[in-house]
Short mmCIF file of C-alpha atoms in Angstrom, two decimals:
data_model
loop_
_atom_site.label_atom_id
_atom_site.label_comp_id
_atom_site.label_asym_id
_atom_site.label_seq_id
_atom_site.Cartn_x
_atom_site.Cartn_y
_atom_site.Cartn_z
CA UNK A 18 -12.12 32.23 14.56
CA UNK A 19 -12.46 29.56 17.18
CA UNK A 20 -13.47 27.09 14.47
CA UNK A 21 -10.22 27.77 12.65
CA UNK A 22 -8.26 27.11 15.80
CA UNK A 23 -10.02 23.81 16.37
CA UNK A 24 -9.81 22.53 12.82
CA UNK A 25 -6.02 22.21 12.73
CA UNK A 26 -5.53 19.35 15.20
CA UNK A 27 -8.37 17.38 13.60
CA UNK A 28 -6.90 17.91 10.15
CA UNK A 29 -3.49 16.81 11.38
CA UNK A 30 -4.94 13.76 13.09
CA UNK A 31 -6.62 12.81 9.82
CA UNK A 32 -3.36 13.15 7.96
CA UNK A 33 -1.31 11.22 10.48
CA UNK A 34 -2.29 7.93 8.99
CA UNK A 35 0.42 5.30 9.01
CA UNK A 36 2.05 4.79 5.64
CA UNK A 37 2.82 1.40 4.26
CA UNK A 38 6.14 0.43 5.72
CA UNK A 39 9.02 -0.02 3.31
CA UNK A 40 10.51 -3.49 3.11
CA UNK A 41 14.21 -3.78 3.98
CA UNK A 42 14.74 -5.95 0.88
CA UNK A 43 13.11 -5.93 -2.52
CA UNK A 44 13.16 -9.62 -3.43
CA UNK A 45 12.31 -12.95 -1.88
CA UNK A 46 11.47 -16.33 -3.34
CA UNK A 47 7.92 -17.67 -3.64
CA UNK A 48 8.78 -20.31 -1.02
CA UNK A 49 9.03 -17.61 1.66
CA UNK A 50 5.69 -15.92 1.04
CA UNK A 51 2.58 -16.12 3.23
CA UNK A 52 0.97 -18.09 0.41
CA UNK A 53 3.62 -20.80 0.65
CA UNK A 54 3.05 -21.23 4.37
CA UNK A 55 -0.75 -21.42 4.20
CA UNK A 56 -2.93 -23.94 2.52
CA UNK A 57 -5.15 -21.38 0.91
CA UNK A 58 -7.47 -18.83 2.43
CA UNK A 59 -9.22 -21.32 4.70
CA UNK A 60 -6.31 -21.07 7.12
CA UNK A 61 -7.02 -17.40 7.65
CA UNK A 62 -10.79 -17.18 7.49
CA UNK A 63 -13.80 -18.82 9.06
CA UNK A 64 -16.34 -19.64 6.39
CA UNK A 65 -19.29 -20.61 8.55
CA UNK A 66 -21.02 -17.27 9.08
CA UNK A 67 -24.26 -18.54 7.48
CA UNK A 68 -24.61 -21.34 9.99
CA UNK A 69 -22.62 -20.47 13.10
CA UNK A 70 -24.68 -20.00 16.25
CA UNK A 71 -23.29 -18.32 19.32
CA UNK A 72 -24.58 -18.96 22.79
CA UNK A 73 -23.49 -16.22 25.13
CA UNK A 74 -24.96 -13.71 27.54
CA UNK A 75 -26.12 -11.42 24.75
CA UNK A 76 -28.02 -14.09 22.81
CA UNK A 77 -29.45 -15.63 25.98
CA UNK A 78 -30.76 -12.28 27.09
CA UNK A 79 -32.13 -11.59 23.65
CA UNK A 80 -33.97 -14.89 23.64
CA UNK A 81 -35.44 -14.12 27.06
CA UNK A 82 -36.59 -10.75 25.75
CA UNK A 83 -38.19 -12.40 22.72
CA UNK A 84 -39.88 -15.01 24.89
CA UNK A 85 -41.32 -12.28 27.06
CA UNK A 86 -42.67 -10.48 24.01
CA UNK A 87 -44.12 -13.56 22.36
CA UNK A 88 -46.56 -14.12 25.19
CA UNK B 25 32.81 5.77 -16.27
CA UNK B 26 33.40 3.28 -19.03
CA UNK B 27 31.29 0.68 -17.24
CA UNK B 28 28.48 3.21 -16.97
CA UNK B 29 28.61 4.12 -20.64
CA UNK B 30 28.84 0.46 -21.58
CA UNK B 31 25.36 -0.09 -20.11
CA UNK B 32 23.90 2.25 -22.70
CA UNK B 33 25.93 0.74 -25.51
CA UNK B 34 25.19 -2.87 -24.58
CA UNK B 35 21.67 -2.07 -23.41
CA UNK B 36 22.20 -3.86 -20.15
CA UNK B 37 21.81 -2.66 -16.62
CA UNK B 38 24.59 -3.25 -14.08
CA UNK B 39 25.49 -2.32 -10.51
CA UNK B 40 27.90 0.37 -11.67
CA UNK B 41 25.13 2.34 -13.32
CA UNK B 42 22.87 2.07 -10.26
CA UNK B 43 25.79 3.16 -8.13
CA UNK B 44 26.51 6.07 -10.46
CA UNK B 45 22.91 7.34 -10.24
CA UNK B 46 23.14 7.77 -6.45
CA UNK B 47 23.80 11.36 -5.37
CA UNK B 48 25.74 10.20 -2.34
CA UNK B 49 28.16 7.94 -4.18
CA UNK B 50 31.56 9.09 -5.34
CA UNK B 51 31.99 11.30 -8.36
CA UNK B 52 33.26 9.29 -11.30
CA UNK B 53 36.24 10.55 -13.24
CA UNK B 54 34.96 12.38 -16.31
CA UNK B 55 36.15 10.51 -19.34
CA UNK B 56 33.48 11.21 -21.83
CA UNK B 57 35.49 10.91 -24.99
CA UNK B 58 33.89 7.49 -25.53
CA UNK B 59 30.54 8.96 -26.47
CA UNK B 60 29.13 11.80 -28.50
CA UNK B 61 25.51 11.12 -27.57
CA UNK B 62 24.20 14.46 -26.37
CA UNK B 63 21.41 13.03 -24.24
CA UNK B 64 23.82 10.69 -22.52
CA UNK B 65 26.34 13.48 -21.97
CA UNK B 66 23.58 15.59 -20.47
CA UNK B 67 22.56 12.79 -18.08
CA UNK B 68 26.18 12.24 -16.99
CA UNK B 69 26.70 15.96 -16.54
CA UNK B 70 23.54 16.36 -14.43
CA UNK B 71 24.48 13.39 -12.29
CA UNK B 72 27.96 14.76 -11.64
CA UNK B 73 26.47 18.13 -10.64
CA UNK B 74 24.11 16.32 -8.29
CA UNK B 75 27.01 14.54 -6.65
CA UNK B 76 28.92 17.82 -6.35
CA UNK B 77 25.95 19.47 -4.66
CA UNK B 78 25.70 16.67 -2.11
CA UNK B 79 29.46 16.74 -1.55
CA UNK B 80 29.35 20.45 -0.72
CA UNK B 81 26.06 20.67 1.18
CA UNK B 82 25.81 17.16 2.74
CA UNK B 83 22.13 17.84 3.33
CA UNK B 84 18.89 17.83 1.38
CA UNK B 85 18.67 21.21 -0.30
CA UNK B 86 16.34 22.73 -2.86
CA UNK B 87 19.26 22.68 -5.28
CA UNK B 88 19.80 18.97 -4.67
CA UNK B 89 16.14 18.42 -5.53
CA UNK B 90 16.38 20.53 -8.67
CA UNK B 91 19.44 18.62 -9.86
CA UNK B 92 17.87 15.23 -9.06
CA UNK B 93 14.86 16.34 -11.06
CA UNK B 94 17.12 17.35 -13.97
CA UNK B 95 18.85 13.98 -13.70
CA UNK B 96 15.53 12.12 -13.97
CA UNK B 97 14.38 14.33 -16.84
CA UNK B 98 17.59 13.64 -18.75
CA UNK B 99 17.30 9.91 -18.15
CA UNK B 100 13.64 10.09 -19.22
CA UNK B 101 14.79 11.56 -22.55
CA UNK B 102 17.22 8.67 -23.02
CA UNK B 103 14.66 6.08 -21.89
CA UNK B 104 12.20 7.04 -24.62
CA UNK B 105 14.38 5.23 -27.15
CA UNK B 106 15.63 2.41 -24.97
CA UNK B 107 14.07 -1.04 -24.48
CA UNK B 108 13.21 -2.84 -21.21
CA UNK B 109 16.64 -2.72 -19.55
CA UNK B 110 16.28 1.00 -18.79
CA UNK B 111 13.28 0.51 -16.47
CA UNK B 112 15.18 -0.38 -13.31
CA UNK B 113 17.85 2.37 -13.55
CA UNK B 114 15.07 4.84 -14.34
CA UNK B 115 13.11 3.59 -11.33
CA UNK B 116 16.16 4.01 -9.05
CA UNK B 117 16.57 7.55 -10.35
CA UNK B 118 12.88 8.31 -9.69
CA UNK B 119 13.06 6.70 -6.25
CA UNK B 120 15.99 8.93 -5.37
CA UNK B 121 14.04 12.03 -6.41
CA UNK B 122 11.05 10.80 -4.40
CA UNK B 123 13.16 10.36 -1.27
CA UNK B 124 14.73 13.82 -1.56
CA UNK B 125 11.28 15.35 -2.08
CA UNK B 126 9.91 13.44 0.90
CA UNK B 127 12.74 14.68 3.14
CA UNK B 128 12.40 18.26 1.96
CA UNK B 129 8.63 18.31 2.44
CA UNK B 130 9.10 16.88 5.92
CA UNK B 131 11.52 19.61 6.95
CA UNK B 132 9.37 22.27 5.24
CA UNK B 133 6.40 21.05 7.25
CA UNK B 134 8.40 21.32 10.46
CA UNK B 135 9.41 24.88 9.65
CA UNK B 136 5.92 25.84 8.42
CA UNK B 137 4.85 26.07 12.03
CA UNK B 138 6.80 29.31 12.14
CA UNK B 139 5.10 30.65 8.99
CA UNK B 140 3.25 33.92 9.42
CA UNK B 141 -0.40 34.26 8.49
CA UNK B 142 -0.71 35.46 4.93
CA UNK B 143 2.44 33.70 3.74
CA UNK B 144 1.86 31.98 0.42
CA UNK B 145 2.01 28.21 0.59
CA UNK B 146 4.65 26.98 -1.79
CA UNK B 147 4.07 23.99 -3.99
CA UNK B 148 5.45 20.92 -2.23
CA UNK B 149 8.46 19.05 -3.56
CA UNK B 150 6.49 15.83 -3.67
CA UNK B 151 3.96 17.44 -6.01
CA UNK B 152 6.72 18.55 -8.36
CA UNK B 153 8.43 15.17 -8.10
CA UNK B 154 5.11 13.45 -8.93
CA UNK B 155 4.90 15.35 -12.21
CA UNK B 156 8.39 14.24 -13.31
CA UNK B 157 7.80 10.61 -12.30
CA UNK B 158 4.55 10.75 -14.22
CA UNK B 159 6.62 11.39 -17.36
CA UNK B 160 8.50 8.14 -16.69
CA UNK B 161 5.17 6.33 -16.30
CA UNK B 162 3.90 7.77 -19.57
CA UNK B 163 6.95 6.90 -21.61
CA UNK B 164 6.64 3.27 -20.47
CA UNK B 165 2.92 3.16 -21.21
CA UNK B 166 3.38 4.72 -24.64
CA UNK B 167 6.07 2.26 -25.71
CA UNK B 168 4.66 0.77 -28.91
CA UNK B 169 7.45 -1.73 -29.43
CA UNK B 170 5.72 -5.04 -30.26
CA UNK B 171 8.74 -7.13 -29.24
CA UNK B 172 9.14 -8.82 -25.88
CA UNK B 173 11.79 -6.30 -24.88
CA UNK B 174 9.34 -3.39 -24.66
CA UNK B 175 9.29 -1.42 -21.43
CA UNK B 176 5.54 -1.27 -20.87
CA UNK B 177 5.89 -3.36 -17.68
CA UNK B 178 7.80 -0.39 -16.24
CA UNK B 179 4.49 1.49 -15.92
CA UNK B 180 3.89 -0.48 -12.70
CA UNK B 181 7.24 0.65 -11.23
CA UNK B 182 6.37 4.31 -11.60
CA UNK B 183 2.74 3.79 -10.67
CA UNK B 184 4.06 2.31 -7.43
CA UNK B 185 6.06 5.45 -6.66
CA UNK B 186 3.15 7.66 -7.64
CA UNK B 187 0.79 5.69 -5.40
CA UNK B 188 3.14 6.47 -2.51
CA UNK B 189 3.48 10.14 -3.44
CA UNK B 190 -0.24 10.72 -4.11
CA UNK B 191 -1.18 8.85 -0.98
CA UNK B 192 1.11 11.06 1.08
CA UNK B 193 -0.40 14.12 -0.57
CA UNK B 194 -3.89 12.64 -0.16
CA UNK B 195 -4.35 13.44 -3.84
CA UNK B 196 -7.18 10.98 -4.41
CA UNK B 197 -8.17 12.52 -7.72
CA UNK B 198 -4.71 11.85 -9.12
CA UNK B 199 -4.83 8.23 -7.91
CA UNK B 200 -8.20 7.80 -9.63
CA UNK B 201 -6.85 9.20 -12.90
CA UNK B 202 -3.78 7.00 -12.77
CA UNK B 203 -5.76 3.82 -12.05
CA UNK B 204 -8.17 4.67 -14.87
CA UNK B 205 -5.27 5.00 -17.30
CA UNK B 206 -3.74 1.71 -16.15
CA UNK B 207 -7.14 0.01 -16.40
CA UNK B 208 -7.64 1.29 -19.94
CA UNK B 209 -4.25 -0.11 -20.97
CA UNK B 210 -4.54 -3.37 -19.02
CA UNK B 211 -4.66 -5.51 -22.17
CA UNK B 212 -1.28 -4.22 -23.31
CA UNK B 213 0.34 -4.65 -19.90
CA UNK B 214 1.67 -7.82 -18.32
CA UNK B 215 0.29 -8.99 -14.97
CA UNK B 216 1.54 -7.17 -11.88
CA UNK B 217 3.26 -10.28 -10.59
CA UNK B 218 5.11 -10.95 -13.81
CA UNK B 219 6.10 -7.28 -14.14
CA UNK B 220 7.76 -7.24 -10.73
CA UNK B 221 8.97 -10.85 -10.80
CA UNK B 222 10.93 -11.72 -7.70
CA UNK B 223 10.78 -8.12 -6.47
CA UNK B 224 7.85 -9.12 -4.30
CA UNK B 225 8.23 -6.06 -2.06
CA UNK B 226 7.08 -4.07 -5.10
CA UNK B 227 4.17 -6.42 -5.84
CA UNK B 228 2.97 -6.29 -2.24
CA UNK B 229 3.18 -2.50 -1.99
CA UNK B 230 1.53 -1.94 -5.37
CA UNK B 231 -1.31 -4.38 -4.61
CA UNK B 232 -1.79 -2.85 -1.17
CA UNK B 233 -2.36 0.63 -2.59
CA UNK B 234 -4.52 -0.60 -5.45
CA UNK B 235 -6.61 -2.74 -3.07
CA UNK B 236 -7.11 0.20 -0.74
CA UNK B 237 -8.16 2.36 -3.66
CA UNK B 238 -10.84 -0.06 -4.86
CA UNK B 239 -12.07 -0.97 -1.39
CA UNK B 240 -12.06 2.40 0.32
CA UNK B 241 -12.45 4.95 -2.47
CA UNK B 242 -14.62 3.07 -4.95
CA UNK B 243 -16.46 0.67 -2.57
CA UNK B 244 -15.60 -2.07 -5.08
CA UNK B 245 -15.06 -4.74 -2.47
CA UNK B 246 -14.51 -7.62 -4.87
CA UNK B 247 -11.59 -5.86 -6.58
CA UNK B 248 -10.38 -4.56 -3.23
CA UNK B 249 -10.31 -8.08 -1.86
CA UNK B 250 -8.54 -9.41 -4.95
CA UNK B 251 -5.64 -6.95 -4.67
CA UNK B 252 -5.34 -6.88 -0.88
CA UNK B 253 -5.37 -10.66 -0.77
CA UNK B 254 -2.67 -10.76 -3.43
CA UNK B 255 -0.63 -8.32 -1.34
CA UNK B 256 -0.93 -10.54 1.72
CA UNK B 257 -0.20 -13.77 -0.13
CA UNK B 258 2.97 -12.38 -1.70
CA UNK B 259 4.24 -10.83 1.53
CA UNK B 260 7.25 -12.42 3.20
CA UNK B 261 6.27 -14.42 6.28
CA UNK B 262 8.70 -12.52 8.53
CA UNK B 263 7.43 -9.03 7.76
CA UNK B 264 4.71 -8.85 10.38
CA UNK B 265 4.22 -5.08 10.29
CA UNK B 266 3.37 -5.08 6.62
CA UNK B 267 1.09 -8.09 7.08
CA UNK B 268 -0.71 -6.22 9.83
CA UNK B 269 -1.10 -3.14 7.65
CA UNK B 270 -2.63 -5.23 4.87
CA UNK B 271 -4.93 -7.10 7.26
CA UNK B 272 -6.35 -3.87 8.65
CA UNK B 273 -8.02 -3.44 5.25
CA UNK B 274 -8.40 -7.07 4.27
CA UNK B 275 -10.40 -8.11 7.36
CA UNK B 276 -13.49 -5.93 6.76
CA UNK B 277 -13.25 -6.36 2.99
CA UNK B 278 -13.08 -10.18 3.26
CA UNK B 279 -16.34 -10.06 5.17
CA UNK B 280 -18.04 -7.63 2.80
CA UNK B 281 -17.00 -9.68 -0.23
CA UNK B 282 -17.18 -13.26 0.97
CA UNK B 283 -18.66 -13.13 4.47
CA UNK B 284 -15.38 -14.55 5.76
CA UNK B 285 -14.36 -13.50 9.22
CA UNK B 286 -10.84 -13.83 10.65
CA UNK B 287 -9.63 -16.78 12.66
CA UNK B 288 -8.19 -15.92 16.06
CA UNK B 289 -4.56 -16.22 14.96
CA UNK B 290 -5.26 -13.68 12.21
CA UNK B 291 -6.83 -11.32 14.73
CA UNK B 292 -3.78 -11.75 16.93
CA UNK B 293 -1.64 -10.45 14.08
CA UNK B 294 -3.68 -7.25 14.23
CA UNK B 295 -2.68 -5.95 17.64
CA UNK B 296 -5.07 -2.98 18.14
CA UNK B 297 -2.31 -0.93 19.76
CA UNK B 298 -0.32 -1.08 16.53
CA UNK B 299 -3.09 -1.49 13.97
CA UNK B 300 -5.11 1.42 15.37
CA UNK B 301 -8.33 -0.54 14.92
CA UNK B 302 -9.70 -3.24 17.20
CA UNK B 303 -11.45 -5.94 15.22
CA UNK B 304 -12.39 -8.23 18.09
CA UNK B 305 -15.59 -6.41 19.10
CA UNK B 306 -16.55 -6.05 15.43
CA UNK B 307 -16.28 -9.81 14.97
CA UNK B 308 -18.40 -10.33 18.09
CA UNK B 309 -21.03 -7.89 16.81
CA UNK B 310 -21.24 -9.75 13.49
CA UNK B 311 -21.64 -13.10 15.20
CA UNK B 312 -24.11 -11.98 17.86
CA UNK B 313 -26.16 -9.53 15.88
CA UNK B 314 -25.15 -6.95 18.45
CA UNK B 315 -26.09 -3.62 16.86
CA UNK B 316 -25.23 -1.58 19.93
CA UNK B 317 -21.72 -3.00 19.96
CA UNK B 318 -21.21 -2.25 16.27
CA UNK B 319 -22.54 1.29 16.60
CA UNK B 320 -20.48 1.86 19.71
CA UNK B 321 -17.34 0.72 17.87
CA UNK B 322 -18.16 2.94 14.89
CA UNK B 323 -18.28 5.84 17.30
CA UNK B 324 -15.26 4.91 19.44
CA UNK B 325 -13.06 4.08 16.50
CA UNK B 326 -14.37 6.87 14.30
CA UNK B 327 -11.07 8.72 13.93
CA UNK B 328 -8.82 5.74 13.07
CA UNK B 329 -11.52 4.51 10.69
CA UNK B 330 -11.76 7.89 8.99
CA UNK B 331 -8.00 8.29 8.65
CA UNK B 332 -7.88 4.98 6.82
CA UNK B 333 -10.99 5.65 4.72
CA UNK B 334 -12.54 2.63 6.39
CA UNK B 335 -15.56 4.32 7.89
CA UNK B 336 -17.80 3.69 4.89
CA UNK B 337 -16.89 -0.03 4.52
CA UNK B 338 -17.54 -0.41 8.24
CA UNK B 339 -20.95 1.17 8.01
CA UNK B 340 -21.73 -1.36 5.27
CA UNK B 341 -21.39 -4.11 7.88
CA UNK B 342 -24.57 -2.93 9.62
CA UNK B 343 -27.10 -4.77 7.38
CA UNK B 344 -25.29 -8.03 8.13
CA UNK B 345 -25.68 -7.50 11.87
CA UNK B 346 -29.41 -6.80 11.36
CA UNK B 347 -29.69 -9.91 9.17
CA UNK B 348 -28.12 -11.91 11.96
CA UNK B 349 -30.82 -10.65 14.32
CA UNK B 350 -33.68 -11.41 11.92
CA UNK B 351 -32.33 -14.92 11.47
CA UNK B 352 -32.10 -15.37 15.22
CA UNK B 353 -35.70 -14.25 15.68
CA UNK B 354 -36.83 -16.57 12.89
CA UNK B 355 -35.10 -19.53 14.53
CA UNK B 356 -36.49 -18.58 17.91
CA UNK B 357 -39.93 -18.47 16.31
CA UNK B 358 -39.52 -22.15 15.33
CA UNK B 359 -38.53 -21.26 11.76
CA UNK B 360 -42.11 -20.19 11.08
CA UNK B 361 -42.56 -18.60 7.65
CA UNK B 362 -44.67 -15.83 9.17
CA UNK B 363 -42.59 -13.61 11.33
CA UNK B 364 -44.31 -10.79 13.27
CA UNK B 365 -42.58 -7.49 12.59
CA UNK B 366 -43.11 -6.62 16.25
CA UNK B 367 -40.89 -9.51 17.29
CA UNK B 368 -38.10 -8.37 14.98
CA UNK B 369 -38.59 -4.83 16.24
CA UNK B 370 -38.19 -6.09 19.80
CA UNK B 371 -34.95 -7.83 18.87
CA UNK B 372 -33.62 -4.75 17.07
CA UNK B 373 -34.58 -2.51 19.96
CA UNK B 374 -32.91 -4.88 22.40
CA UNK B 375 -29.76 -5.21 20.29
CA UNK B 376 -29.53 -1.46 19.79
CA UNK B 377 -29.37 -0.73 23.47
CA UNK B 378 -26.32 -1.27 25.58
CA UNK B 379 -26.61 -3.57 28.57
CA UNK B 380 -27.43 -0.90 31.15
CA UNK B 381 -30.22 0.73 29.15
CA UNK B 382 -31.58 -2.69 28.22
CA UNK B 383 -32.24 -3.48 31.86
CA UNK B 384 -34.04 -0.21 32.36
CA UNK B 385 -36.09 -0.71 29.21
CA UNK B 386 -37.01 -4.22 30.25
CA UNK B 387 -38.22 -3.17 33.67
CA UNK B 388 -40.20 -0.24 32.39
CA UNK B 389 -41.92 -2.26 29.70
CA UNK B 390 -43.04 -5.26 31.68
CA UNK B 391 -46.77 -4.54 31.48
CA UNK B 392 -47.53 -5.61 27.93
CA UNK B 393 -44.26 -5.52 26.01
CA UNK B 394 -45.63 -6.55 22.61
CA UNK B 395 -48.07 -3.68 22.58
CA UNK B 396 -45.39 -1.28 23.64
CA UNK B 397 -43.71 -1.60 20.28
CA UNK B 398 -45.12 1.52 18.70
CA UNK B 399 -46.09 2.05 15.10
CA UNK B 400 -43.07 4.21 14.43
CA UNK B 401 -40.70 1.49 15.53
CA UNK B 402 -42.58 -1.03 13.38
CA UNK B 403 -42.30 1.27 10.38
CA UNK B 404 -38.58 1.66 10.92
CA UNK B 405 -38.18 -2.08 11.31
CA UNK B 406 -40.07 -2.66 8.05
CA UNK B 407 -37.68 -0.26 6.39
CA UNK B 408 -34.66 -2.22 7.62
CA UNK B 409 -36.23 -5.52 6.51
CA UNK B 410 -37.14 -4.07 3.11
CA UNK B 411 -33.46 -3.22 2.67
CA UNK B 412 -32.46 -6.78 3.52
CA UNK B 413 -34.98 -8.14 1.00
CA UNK B 414 -33.72 -5.70 -1.61
CA UNK B 415 -30.13 -6.83 -1.05
CA UNK B 416 -31.21 -10.45 -1.48
CA UNK B 417 -30.30 -11.31 2.11
CA UNK B 418 -33.88 -12.38 2.91
CA UNK B 419 -36.30 -14.06 0.52
CA UNK B 420 -39.82 -13.00 1.26
CA UNK B 421 -42.16 -10.05 1.44
CA UNK B 422 -43.56 -7.66 3.98
CA UNK B 423 -47.25 -7.54 4.74
CA UNK B 424 -47.61 -4.04 6.01
CA UNK B 425 -51.32 -4.50 6.83
CA UNK B 426 -50.69 -7.56 9.01
CA UNK B 427 -47.32 -6.30 10.23
CA UNK B 428 -45.74 -9.58 9.27
CA UNK B 429 -42.67 -10.66 7.35
CA UNK B 430 -43.52 -13.65 5.19
CA UNK B 431 -40.39 -15.57 4.28
CA UNK B 432 -39.81 -18.21 1.63
CA UNK B 433 -40.52 -21.72 2.92
CA UNK B 434 -37.71 -23.23 0.89
CA UNK B 435 -34.88 -20.74 1.24
CA UNK B 436 -35.72 -17.85 3.59
CA UNK B 437 -32.08 -16.85 4.01
CA UNK B 438 -29.93 -17.47 0.90
CA UNK B 439 -26.42 -18.53 1.74
CA UNK B 440 -24.10 -15.55 1.59
CA UNK B 441 -20.74 -17.09 2.41
CA UNK B 442 -18.67 -17.61 -0.70
CA UNK B 443 -17.07 -21.00 -0.54
CA UNK B 444 -13.39 -21.09 -1.12
CA UNK B 445 -12.53 -22.60 -4.47
CA UNK B 446 -9.47 -24.32 -3.01
#
């Protein structure tokens, strides 16, 4: 019984997902689209994941840990 | 009324007809002597009844829904024999039914809280409305007219409404069936963009739902990216909410497909308070190889991820975070082609612990840390590496006997980022 009581809020929370908002107008010209204002995808995305190296507390600590374990 | 009837005679849509379809617009004087077409008379009659119902009730009633459904059915019967011009009026008629159904289901849901246990759950209005709109979709799809004025493009208009309805009902099986039908007829259909033309709001919404379907229900990230990206590119620059809604899905899918991660200005468009998901720590985890951070986010953001069907795509990010770690260890080990599994295990163990437990672990294991890495941990690490090799993320092999990962001297880590063609 208690399970039944608990399942309702979870179910509702799962269903309360935001729906795609309706646009106030149906049409607009190509010149006003996101595409027209960007020069391709490179304006949105970083494409250096293969090579990028970060130097922060996490990586420094990790390197220290590795150094300790190498000895 | 003459202007309305003229549309059917001239086979041309006009504002008068769209206006006439609306239940909340004025009743038009009945002068039907100009036509003897029974189907048309039926449509006009149903529409007038619909208007009368609204005029007397001024609220969404079950009768209003029934009449709107009759109106769409009667226009469906006419549309079967009409060319392309009928698509938009038919869409407006279907949209009207959809909105009435939506409102009725909303108020039924509010009153269902007072329902007694044992009461039978009635079939929702949206479910019934979906069935009628599906007829409109089918009659467009089945149009065999070889001329350019066929109405097959209209299938997208009704698919768009059905996406919305099925999504609201969380009827994933129906979405799958519909997409399968559209896929099987793709050769006979125009492109989405040409079907909707300047009605870019339709293109964006359609592509958004289709992208979500491929990415989140089918784990087909390439197709998901294609459609979600098209949705974003066609969106109007001023509609930030819709852009944010698209990006919520596009950000993880862009990484899973192309290993592209968002620039800061893109992340700023995704305000976590509105988007429901915070991508900043996820980006950090992917760049650092921080497993603990990723796992912590998967746990903290579990509910918003589940409600958006994004939990599975997110869990698919994990191998990339592990790869990041392996690469880091390899570099730290002077890019040596023999990489002790124990060293990778140490890195994984470190990255899997949050900062407080890391400190404790470090202090308790300061006698002989390398030996502390037990066989079980090494086995699990080998498993993770084997997965990376299998995915083609690492070129090499595992020597279980020597507890070493031997990587290719020429290309230990194949490049995974897809370069932009532009």
